Amino acid sequence: MTSNKLFFVTKPSSGSRTSFAFGTGVVTLIVLCLPIWIAAAAGGPRPLQIYFVDVEGGQSTLFVAPGGQSLLIDTGWAGNNSRDAGRIVAAAKSAGISRIDYVLLTHYHADHSGGVPELAAKIPIGAFIDHGPNREQSTATEQVFEDYEKVLADKGIQRITAKPGDVLPITGFHAVVVSADGVVLDGPLAGAGATNPACNTPEKLPADPSENQRSLGTVITYKKLRILDLGDLTWDKEMKLMCPVNKIGRVDIFVVSHHGSATSDSDALVDAISARVAIMDNGAIKGAYPDTWLRVRNAPGLEDLWQLHTAEQQAGDPQVHNVPDQFIANLSGPDTGNYIKVLAWSDGHFDVVNSRTGTTKQYPVR
Ligand SMILES: [Zn+2]
């Protein structure tokens, strides 16, 4: 199905990172907030806001409920003068919050949890949610976990370890855990459980021994909108989650797993969830693997794929795939740190905003 293809331009393309990331461009912020302000001025409901922060090939996704409750999934990298923590705090300010209620760490790789100490130094955090202890024996990952434990101890922040089937304590929207520490849901979520035909011819990939397969995955529901985020969950765990029956059901928005890497986003996953919109948190030279890009883009029911970066051709890639520029937050060239934002409205329609262009695409109720 093809949705409404109308884009309305709310801001000329300028591409200045500073104006977006830190809000010094008042005009920019006004136009990006326009749909919310119009609704508020009309006495209408406010949306759930979801910021897909650009952390250059890591993950950091901020959910802010209409009542201000917040959940951050992953913190991006450490370093670069606290670049990723700075971008997250800028998104939080733009969303109107000055603390983050819950920070969920999908797993302890540096592109997801490396930024914990820098973020905790910049903004108050209510509690952390994780899959349990690190079990990967690599110096880098052990260091990330050690730094995380130090933040918990030094700041006295509550730690919640979640398992499949747990409902997160956040209010304002519903979040249920579907994978954690290498275990997936026992049975289907409500409304799911159909036999998955894409399981019949699955390409087999070997079990992944890394932290990726322990990713803490969630299904987040706000009104009629369902969003799936599995972190970097890898192929063999996707099979356990999706075969022989689809335990997730259909979703509206799919946060593409593992940045679109070769070892995730199997047909059994992407075909069965039948997402309307997929958002890929790839970097210029991270993720967006050509075969994976094709599986995601060609999944049945997908209306649009959005990318955080233009994918550059990497050594060994026979070709590279990209969506049209209006669906990409950061084009090739200097690092501009633009985000993608989703506004989920109570009637079930949602908007996707590209902060680089200031354009919004509306997705009517299905
Ligand atoms: Zn990753």
mmCIF file of N, CA and C and ligand atoms in Angstrom, residues 57-58 107 111-112 212 232 258-259 286, ligand 1:
data_model
loop_
_atom_site.group_PDB
_atom_site.id
_atom_site.type_symbol
_atom_site.label_atom_id
_atom_site.label_comp_id
_atom_site.label_asym_id
_atom_site.label_seq_id
_atom_site.Cartn_x
_atom_site.Cartn_y
_atom_site.Cartn_z
ATOM 1 N N GLY A 57 26.324 5.533 13.953
ATOM 2 C CA GLY A 57 26.459 4.087 13.838
ATOM 3 C C GLY A 57 26.288 3.330 15.138
ATOM 4 N N GLY A 58 25.812 4.006 16.178
ATOM 5 C CA GLY A 58 25.402 3.307 17.400
ATOM 6 C C GLY A 58 23.893 3.409 17.512
ATOM 7 N N HIS A 107 22.433 -3.780 25.337
ATOM 8 C CA HIS A 107 23.575 -4.651 25.610
ATOM 9 C C HIS A 107 24.794 -3.767 25.825
ATOM 10 N N ASP A 111 28.982 0.970 21.271
ATOM 11 C CA ASP A 111 28.137 1.855 20.458
ATOM 12 C C ASP A 111 26.732 2.014 21.051
ATOM 13 N N HIS A 112 26.429 1.241 22.094
ATOM 14 C CA HIS A 112 25.107 1.314 22.732
ATOM 15 C C HIS A 112 25.184 1.812 24.175
ATOM 16 N N ASN A 212 25.635 -9.199 21.379
ATOM 17 C CA ASN A 212 24.507 -8.832 20.511
ATOM 18 C C ASN A 212 23.288 -9.731 20.747
ATOM 19 N N ASP A 232 20.658 -5.055 18.933
ATOM 20 C CA ASP A 232 21.495 -5.734 17.930
ATOM 21 C C ASP A 232 21.231 -7.241 17.916
ATOM 22 N N HIS A 258 20.454 -3.949 14.678
ATOM 23 C CA HIS A 258 21.896 -4.084 14.455
ATOM 24 C C HIS A 258 22.378 -3.158 13.334
ATOM 25 N N HIS A 259 21.711 -1.999 13.197
ATOM 26 C CA HIS A 259 22.109 -0.980 12.211
ATOM 27 C C HIS A 259 22.003 -1.475 10.762
ATOM 28 N N LYS A 286 28.784 2.049 8.595
ATOM 29 C CA LYS A 286 28.382 1.053 9.599
ATOM 30 C C LYS A 286 26.961 0.627 9.297
HETATM 31 ZN ZN ZN B 1 25.419 -1.851 17.646
#
